[in-house]
PDB file of C-alpha atoms in Angstrom:
ATOM      1  CA  MET A   1      -7.170 -27.999   7.258  1.00 42.00           C
ATOM      2  CA  THR A   2      -4.740 -28.115   4.345  1.00 45.00           C
ATOM      3  CA  TYR A   3      -1.445 -26.335   4.392  1.00 45.00           C
ATOM      4  CA  SER A   4      -2.508 -23.758   1.812  1.00 54.00           C
ATOM      5  CA  ASN A   5      -5.794 -23.103   3.584  1.00 59.00           C
ATOM      6  CA  SER A   6      -3.899 -22.607   6.798  1.00 85.00           C
ATOM      7  CA  ARG A   7      -1.677 -19.998   5.164  1.00 92.00           C
ATOM      8  CA  ALA A   8      -4.703 -18.237   3.694  1.00 94.00           C
ATOM      9  CA  ASP A   9      -6.273 -18.103   7.140  1.00 96.00           C
ATOM     10  CA  LEU A  10      -3.060 -16.750   8.583  1.00 96.00           C
ATOM     11  CA  ARG A  11      -2.869 -14.047   5.908  1.00 97.00           C
ATOM     12  CA  LEU A  12      -6.449 -13.020   6.581  1.00 97.00           C
ATOM     13  CA  ALA A  13      -5.819 -12.900  10.335  1.00 97.00           C
ATOM     14  CA  ILE A  14      -2.965 -10.472   9.726  1.00 98.00           C
ATOM     15  CA  TYR A  15      -5.199  -8.216   7.650  1.00 98.00           C
ATOM     16  CA  ARG A  16      -8.188  -8.427   9.984  1.00 97.00           C
ATOM     17  CA  GLN A  17      -6.098  -7.431  12.986  1.00 97.00           C
ATOM     18  CA  LEU A  18      -4.540  -4.542  11.102  1.00 97.00           C
ATOM     19  CA  ALA A  19      -7.973  -3.387   9.989  1.00 97.00           C
ATOM     20  CA  ALA A  20      -9.519  -3.653  13.441  1.00 96.00           C
ATOM     21  CA  THR A  21      -6.720  -2.294  15.591  1.00 96.00           C
ATOM     22  CA  GLY A  22      -3.841  -1.025  13.470  1.00 95.00           C
ATOM     23  CA  GLU A  23      -1.632  -3.563  15.238  1.00 96.00           C
ATOM     24  CA  VAL A  24       0.489  -5.981  13.248  1.00 97.00           C
ATOM     25  CA  HIS A  25       0.954  -9.650  14.074  1.00 98.00           C
ATOM     26  CA  THR A  26       4.348 -11.096  15.008  1.00 98.00           C
ATOM     27  CA  PRO A  27       5.456 -14.730  14.767  1.00 97.00           C
ATOM     28  CA  ALA A  28       4.702 -15.137  18.482  1.00 97.00           C
ATOM     29  CA  SER A  29       1.219 -13.629  18.301  1.00 97.00           C
ATOM     30  CA  LEU A  30       0.340 -15.704  15.241  1.00 96.00           C
ATOM     31  CA  ALA A  31       1.679 -18.799  16.944  1.00 95.00           C
ATOM     32  CA  ALA A  32      -0.590 -18.172  19.917  1.00 96.00           C
ATOM     33  CA  GLU A  33      -3.648 -17.549  17.746  1.00 95.00           C
ATOM     34  CA  PHE A  34      -3.112 -20.564  15.486  1.00 95.00           C
ATOM     35  CA  GLU A  35      -1.696 -22.917  18.127  1.00 94.00           C
ATOM     36  CA  ILE A  36       1.551 -23.481  16.277  1.00 95.00           C
ATOM     37  CA  SER A  37       5.136 -22.805  17.322  1.00 95.00           C
ATOM     38  CA  PRO A  38       6.752 -19.397  16.739  1.00 96.00           C
ATOM     39  CA  THR A  39       9.228 -21.149  14.430  1.00 96.00           C
ATOM     40  CA  GLU A  40       6.350 -22.522  12.344  1.00 95.00           C
ATOM     41  CA  ALA A  41       4.691 -19.106  12.318  1.00 96.00           C
ATOM     42  CA  ALA A  42       7.913 -17.490  11.116  1.00 97.00           C
ATOM     43  CA  ALA A  43       8.165 -20.097   8.350  1.00 96.00           C
ATOM     44  CA  GLU A  44       4.579 -19.398   7.288  1.00 96.00           C
ATOM     45  CA  LEU A  45       5.286 -15.665   7.183  1.00 97.00           C
ATOM     46  CA  LYS A  46       8.284 -16.294   4.938  1.00 97.00           C
ATOM     47  CA  LEU A  47       6.120 -18.347   2.587  1.00 96.00           C
ATOM     48  CA  LEU A  48       3.448 -15.644   2.544  1.00 96.00           C
ATOM     49  CA  ALA A  49       6.162 -13.242   1.439  1.00 96.00           C
ATOM     50  CA  SER A  50       8.120 -15.445  -0.974  1.00 93.00           C
ATOM     51  CA  GLU A  51       5.505 -17.804  -2.424  1.00 90.00           C
ATOM     52  CA  ASP A  52       2.271 -15.818  -2.247  1.00 88.00           C
ATOM     53  CA  ASP A  53       3.684 -12.295  -2.589  1.00 91.00           C
ATOM     54  CA  ALA A  54       1.096 -11.389   0.053  1.00 95.00           C
ATOM     55  CA  ILE A  55       3.269  -9.476   2.508  1.00 97.00           C
ATOM     56  CA  VAL A  56       6.742  -7.941   2.696  1.00 96.00           C
ATOM     57  CA  LEU A  57       9.020  -8.786   5.613  1.00 97.00           C
ATOM     58  CA  LEU A  58      11.652  -6.501   7.082  1.00 97.00           C
ATOM     59  CA  PRO A  59      15.026  -7.451   5.565  1.00 95.00           C
ATOM     60  CA  ASP A  60      16.544 -10.586   7.098  1.00 95.00           C
ATOM     61  CA  SER A  61      13.789 -10.895   9.672  1.00 96.00           C
ATOM     62  CA  PRO A  62      10.487 -12.717  10.262  1.00 97.00           C
ATOM     63  CA  TYR A  63       8.698  -9.452  11.054  1.00 98.00           C
ATOM     64  CA  ILE A  64       6.104  -7.875   8.781  1.00 98.00           C
ATOM     65  CA  TRP A  65       7.067  -4.632   7.065  1.00 97.00           C
ATOM     66  CA  MET A  66       4.168  -4.264   4.672  1.00 97.00           C
ATOM     67  CA  ALA A  67       0.776  -5.899   4.305  1.00 98.00           C
ATOM     68  CA  GLU A  68      -0.230  -3.618   1.486  1.00 97.00           C
ATOM     69  CA  PRO A  69      -1.788  -1.114   1.718  1.00 98.00           C
ATOM     70  CA  PHE A  70      -0.789  -1.108   5.411  1.00 98.00           C
ATOM     71  CA  SER A  71       2.706  -0.326   6.645  1.00 98.00           C
ATOM     72  CA  ALA A  72       3.819  -1.930   9.900  1.00 97.00           C
ATOM     73  CA  VAL A  73       6.246   0.924  10.485  1.00 97.00           C
ATOM     74  CA  ALA A  74       5.545   4.638  10.816  1.00 97.00           C
ATOM     75  CA  THR A  75       5.656   6.554   7.537  1.00 97.00           C
ATOM     76  CA  ASP A  76       4.811  10.053   6.340  1.00 97.00           C
ATOM     77  CA  TYR A  77       1.370   8.802   5.275  1.00 98.00           C
ATOM     78  CA  LYS A  78      -0.812   8.644   8.382  1.00 98.00           C
ATOM     79  CA  VAL A  79      -4.419   7.532   8.042  1.00 98.00           C
ATOM     80  CA  THR A  80      -6.953   8.177  10.809  1.00 98.00           C
ATOM     81  CA  ALA A  81     -10.534   6.933  11.025  1.00 97.00           C
ATOM     82  CA  LYS A  82     -13.393   8.789  12.707  1.00 94.00           C
ATOM     83  CA  ASP A  83     -13.355   6.302  15.582  1.00 94.00           C
ATOM     84  CA  GLY A  84      -9.706   7.025  16.359  1.00 95.00           C
ATOM     85  CA  ARG A  85      -8.125   3.982  14.727  1.00 96.00           C
ATOM     86  CA  HIS A  86      -5.040   4.890  12.784  1.00 97.00           C
ATOM     87  CA  TRP A  87      -2.694   3.255  10.336  1.00 98.00           C
ATOM     88  CA  PHE A  88       0.247   4.136   8.126  1.00 98.00           C
ATOM     89  CA  GLY A  89       0.257   3.690   4.365  1.00 98.00           C
ATOM     90  CA  ASN A  90       3.421   2.728   2.501  1.00 96.00           C
ATOM     91  CA  CYS A  91       2.926   5.667   0.133  1.00 96.00           C
ATOM     92  CA  ILE A  92       0.154   8.082  -0.830  1.00 97.00           C
ATOM     93  CA  TRP A  93      -1.467   5.432  -3.037  1.00 97.00           C
ATOM     94  CA  ASP A  94      -1.687   2.986  -0.137  1.00 97.00           C
ATOM     95  CA  ALA A  95      -2.818   5.664   2.316  1.00 98.00           C
ATOM     96  CA  LEU A  96      -5.782   6.516   0.096  1.00 98.00           C
ATOM     97  CA  ALA A  97      -6.558   2.819  -0.355  1.00 98.00           C
ATOM     98  CA  ILE A  98      -6.951   2.078   3.360  1.00 98.00           C
ATOM     99  CA  GLY A  99     -10.233   3.957   3.728  1.00 96.00           C
ATOM    100  CA  ALA A 100     -11.540   2.377   0.545  1.00 96.00           C
ATOM    101  CA  LEU A 101     -10.555  -1.136   1.647  1.00 97.00           C
ATOM    102  CA  LEU A 102     -12.144  -0.714   5.074  1.00 97.00           C
ATOM    103  CA  ASP A 103     -15.151   1.185   3.727  1.00 95.00           C
ATOM    104  CA  THR A 104     -14.652   3.830   6.369  1.00 96.00           C
ATOM    105  CA  GLU A 105     -14.194   7.585   6.390  1.00 97.00           C
ATOM    106  CA  THR A 106     -10.551   8.569   6.854  1.00 98.00           C
ATOM    107  CA  GLU A 107      -8.246  11.529   7.002  1.00 98.00           C
ATOM    108  CA  VAL A 108      -4.868  11.154   5.293  1.00 98.00           C
ATOM    109  CA  GLU A 109      -2.067  13.380   6.552  1.00 98.00           C
ATOM    110  CA  THR A 110       1.210  13.867   4.738  1.00 98.00           C
ATOM    111  CA  ARG A 111       3.607  16.661   3.787  1.00 98.00           C
ATOM    112  CA  CYS A 112       4.970  17.874   0.476  1.00 98.00           C
ATOM    113  CA  PRO A 113       8.504  16.382   0.184  1.00 97.00           C
ATOM    114  CA  PHE A 114       9.847  19.698  -1.151  1.00 97.00           C
ATOM    115  CA  SER A 115       7.979  22.492   0.655  1.00 97.00           C
ATOM    116  CA  ASN A 116       7.081  20.406   3.746  1.00 98.00           C
ATOM    117  CA  GLU A 117       3.626  21.984   3.595  1.00 98.00           C
ATOM    118  CA  ALA A 118       0.983  19.867   5.326  1.00 98.00           C
ATOM    119  CA  LEU A 119      -1.371  18.156   2.895  1.00 98.00           C
ATOM    120  CA  THR A 120      -4.576  16.622   4.204  1.00 98.00           C
ATOM    121  CA  LEU A 121      -7.094  14.547   2.319  1.00 98.00           C
ATOM    122  CA  SER A 122     -10.442  13.192   3.457  1.00 98.00           C
ATOM    123  CA  THR A 123     -11.836   9.999   1.985  1.00 97.00           C
ATOM    124  CA  ASN A 124     -15.473   9.050   2.346  1.00 95.00           C
ATOM    125  CA  ALA A 125     -16.954   6.306   0.166  1.00 88.00           C
ATOM    126  CA  GLY A 126     -16.175   7.464  -3.372  1.00 89.00           C
ATOM    127  CA  GLU A 127     -15.469  11.059  -2.409  1.00 95.00           C
ATOM    128  CA  LEU A 128     -12.070  12.678  -1.980  1.00 97.00           C
ATOM    129  CA  SER A 129     -11.722  16.184  -0.526  1.00 97.00           C
ATOM    130  CA  GLY A 130      -9.104  18.457   1.007  1.00 97.00           C
ATOM    131  CA  SER A 131      -5.769  19.151  -0.695  1.00 95.00           C
ATOM    132  CA  THR A 132      -7.004  17.806  -4.010  1.00 95.00           C
ATOM    133  CA  SER A 133      -4.945  20.250  -6.077  1.00 95.00           C
ATOM    134  CA  ALA A 134      -1.823  18.362  -4.961  1.00 97.00           C
ATOM    135  CA  VAL A 135      -0.075  16.201  -7.567  1.00 98.00           C
ATOM    136  CA  VAL A 136       1.256  12.653  -7.471  1.00 98.00           C
ATOM    137  CA  GLN A 137       4.805  11.728  -8.473  1.00 97.00           C
ATOM    138  CA  PHE A 138       5.970   8.189  -9.289  1.00 94.00           C
ATOM    139  CA  ALA A 139       9.721   7.919  -9.821  1.00 91.00           C
ATOM    140  CA  VAL A 140       9.778   4.249 -10.797  1.00 92.00           C
ATOM    141  CA  PRO A 141       8.189   2.843 -13.984  1.00 94.00           C
ATOM    142  CA  ALA A 142       5.475   0.253 -13.335  1.00 94.00           C
ATOM    143  CA  ARG A 143       7.538  -2.684 -14.596  1.00 92.00           C
ATOM    144  CA  ASP A 144      10.134  -2.008 -11.871  1.00 90.00           C
ATOM    145  CA  TRP A 145       7.819  -1.417  -8.899  1.00 85.00           C
ATOM    146  CA  TRP A 146       8.524  -4.775  -7.270  1.00 73.00           C
ATOM    147  CA  LYS A 147      12.278  -4.746  -7.848  1.00 71.00           C
ATOM    148  CA  SER A 148      12.658  -2.500  -4.794  1.00 63.00           C
ATOM    149  CA  ILE A 149       9.244  -2.140  -3.222  1.00 59.00           C
ATOM    150  CA  GLY A 150      10.568  -0.068  -0.343  1.00 60.00           C
ATOM    151  CA  PHE A 151      11.932   2.611  -2.657  1.00 55.00           C
ATOM    152  CA  SER A 152       8.926   2.463  -4.970  1.00 57.00           C
TER     153      SER A 152
ATOM    154  CA  MET B   1       4.970   7.455  -4.825  1.00 89.00           C
ATOM    155  CA  GLN B   2       4.724  10.846  -3.229  1.00 95.00           C
ATOM    156  CA  LEU B   3       2.265  13.715  -2.956  1.00 98.00           C
ATOM    157  CA  PHE B   4       3.498  17.228  -3.735  1.00 98.00           C
ATOM    158  CA  ARG B   5       1.824  20.608  -3.275  1.00 97.00           C
ATOM    159  CA  SER B   6       2.224  21.393  -6.996  1.00 97.00           C
ATOM    160  CA  GLU B   7       4.064  20.447 -10.187  1.00 97.00           C
ATOM    161  CA  VAL B   8       6.400  23.371  -9.511  1.00 98.00           C
ATOM    162  CA  ASP B   9       7.412  21.697  -6.270  1.00 98.00           C
ATOM    163  CA  VAL B  10       7.976  18.367  -8.058  1.00 98.00           C
ATOM    164  CA  GLN B  11      10.343  20.064 -10.506  1.00 97.00           C
ATOM    165  CA  ALA B  12      12.182  21.894  -7.731  1.00 98.00           C
ATOM    166  CA  TRP B  13      12.483  18.693  -5.676  1.00 97.00           C
ATOM    167  CA  SER B  14      13.902  16.827  -8.675  1.00 97.00           C
ATOM    168  CA  GLU B  15      16.469  19.547  -9.354  1.00 97.00           C
ATOM    169  CA  CYS B  16      17.410  19.719  -5.677  1.00 97.00           C
ATOM    170  CA  THR B  17      17.773  15.966  -5.097  1.00 96.00           C
ATOM    171  CA  GLY B  18      18.844  14.781  -8.549  1.00 95.00           C
ATOM    172  CA  GLN B  19      16.014  12.247  -8.465  1.00 93.00           C
ATOM    173  CA  PRO B  20      14.116  11.631 -11.710  1.00 93.00           C
ATOM    174  CA  ILE B  21      10.528  12.850 -11.827  1.00 95.00           C
ATOM    175  CA  GLY B  22       9.222   9.783 -13.622  1.00 95.00           C
ATOM    176  CA  ALA B  23       5.492  10.421 -13.870  1.00 96.00           C
ATOM    177  CA  CYS B  24       3.580  13.349 -12.429  1.00 96.00           C
ATOM    178  CA  PHE B  25      -0.204  13.405 -12.609  1.00 96.00           C
ATOM    179  CA  GLU B  26      -3.391  14.585 -10.974  1.00 95.00           C
ATOM    180  CA  LEU B  27      -4.584  13.093  -7.713  1.00 96.00           C
ATOM    181  CA  ALA B  28      -7.981  12.072  -9.117  1.00 95.00           C
ATOM    182  CA  LYS B  29      -6.377   9.241 -11.120  1.00 96.00           C
ATOM    183  CA  LEU B  30      -4.647   7.841  -8.049  1.00 97.00           C
ATOM    184  CA  TRP B  31      -7.892   8.020  -6.111  1.00 97.00           C
ATOM    185  CA  THR B  32      -9.547   5.884  -8.776  1.00 96.00           C
ATOM    186  CA  LEU B  33      -6.713   3.369  -8.615  1.00 97.00           C
ATOM    187  CA  ALA B  34      -6.629   3.311  -4.813  1.00 97.00           C
ATOM    188  CA  ARG B  35     -10.263   2.227  -4.667  1.00 96.00           C
ATOM    189  CA  THR B  36      -9.724  -0.841  -6.841  1.00 97.00           C
ATOM    190  CA  TRP B  37      -6.135  -2.065  -6.466  1.00 97.00           C
ATOM    191  CA  TYR B  38      -6.473  -3.521  -2.960  1.00 97.00           C
ATOM    192  CA  ASP B  39     -10.208  -4.168  -2.817  1.00 96.00           C
ATOM    193  CA  ASP B  40      -9.779  -7.955  -2.406  1.00 97.00           C
ATOM    194  CA  ARG B  41      -7.243  -7.915   0.442  1.00 97.00           C
ATOM    195  CA  LEU B  42      -9.811  -8.839   3.099  1.00 97.00           C
ATOM    196  CA  ASP B  43     -11.075 -11.826   1.079  1.00 96.00           C
ATOM    197  CA  LEU B  44     -10.070 -15.286   2.296  1.00 94.00           C
ATOM    198  CA  ASP B  45      -9.400 -16.481  -1.250  1.00 93.00           C
ATOM    199  CA  TRP B  46      -7.180 -13.515  -2.130  1.00 95.00           C
ATOM    200  CA  ARG B  47      -4.422 -14.167  -4.641  1.00 93.00           C
ATOM    201  CA  ARG B  48      -1.994 -11.761  -6.269  1.00 93.00           C
ATOM    202  CA  ARG B  49      -3.646 -10.457  -9.438  1.00 95.00           C
ATOM    203  CA  ASN B  50      -1.835 -11.400 -12.619  1.00 95.00           C
ATOM    204  CA  ILE B  51      -0.195  -8.818 -14.850  1.00 95.00           C
ATOM    205  CA  ALA B  52      -3.156  -8.514 -17.219  1.00 97.00           C
ATOM    206  CA  GLU B  53      -5.540  -7.904 -14.339  1.00 97.00           C
ATOM    207  CA  ARG B  54      -3.273  -5.295 -12.791  1.00 96.00           C
ATOM    208  CA  GLN B  55      -2.715  -3.609 -16.133  1.00 97.00           C
ATOM    209  CA  ALA B  56      -6.480  -3.366 -16.605  1.00 98.00           C
ATOM    210  CA  LEU B  57      -6.802  -1.546 -13.275  1.00 98.00           C
ATOM    211  CA  LEU B  58      -4.113   0.958 -14.283  1.00 97.00           C
ATOM    212  CA  THR B  59      -5.821   1.533 -17.621  1.00 97.00           C
ATOM    213  CA  ALA B  60      -9.205   2.017 -15.941  1.00 97.00           C
ATOM    214  CA  ALA B  61      -7.625   4.756 -13.825  1.00 96.00           C
ATOM    215  CA  GLY B  62      -6.359   6.490 -16.961  1.00 96.00           C
ATOM    216  CA  LEU B  63      -2.736   5.493 -16.382  1.00 97.00           C
ATOM    217  CA  THR B  64      -1.579   4.366 -19.812  1.00 96.00           C
ATOM    218  CA  GLY B  65       1.583   4.532 -21.898  1.00 96.00           C
ATOM    219  CA  PRO B  66       5.087   3.030 -21.620  1.00 96.00           C
ATOM    220  CA  PHE B  67       5.677   4.245 -18.050  1.00 96.00           C
ATOM    221  CA  TRP B  68       2.666   2.262 -16.845  1.00 96.00           C
ATOM    222  CA  GLU B  69       3.372  -1.011 -18.669  1.00 96.00           C
ATOM    223  CA  LEU B  70       3.885  -3.813 -16.154  1.00 94.00           C
ATOM    224  CA  GLY B  71       5.538  -6.350 -18.385  1.00 85.00           C
TER     225      GLY B  71
END
């Protein structure tokens, strides 16, 4: 197995576990799955973030923050599947994308940042229903999205 | 990237926080974008799409103009 193929496999393992369980890999859990050391797993995660732009790590750590559209930390964009699995999106865009990526029916729960009114959306194949009169706001122009992905 | 109850709430939030509004648009466009932007993330041979490819996805969702230019 080449180095790059190994990293591709590792990236896919992260996504498959998130999709199946909502749980995010750590260096130790990847090390166990791929029979490498935790130090090697941490190095691979850093390369996935810096070289492949595939994931985002928490600042100054080897731990995953984002594997877009999934967030490894709780956010105000909760996504729940019919079978009880749940995830968090990094933003409303990502929350809507999770059901589409997994080809599964989801409910997206968030709140209006001004009124705090609950907003709920249901995704099912190509259909979107629920609080569809709500509006989307992007503060950051597209060319600057990756300058501070957390804020964007 | 946030979801507000209405454009009135976006304006009020901006005035209250001092944050710029940037772009405000209907949810249907984001739904279109959400279904395409990440659709290759479970592929083994995934690679980050280049700027032209990403720009095409924004355009297909109806998100055009200077605010949406990636480079």
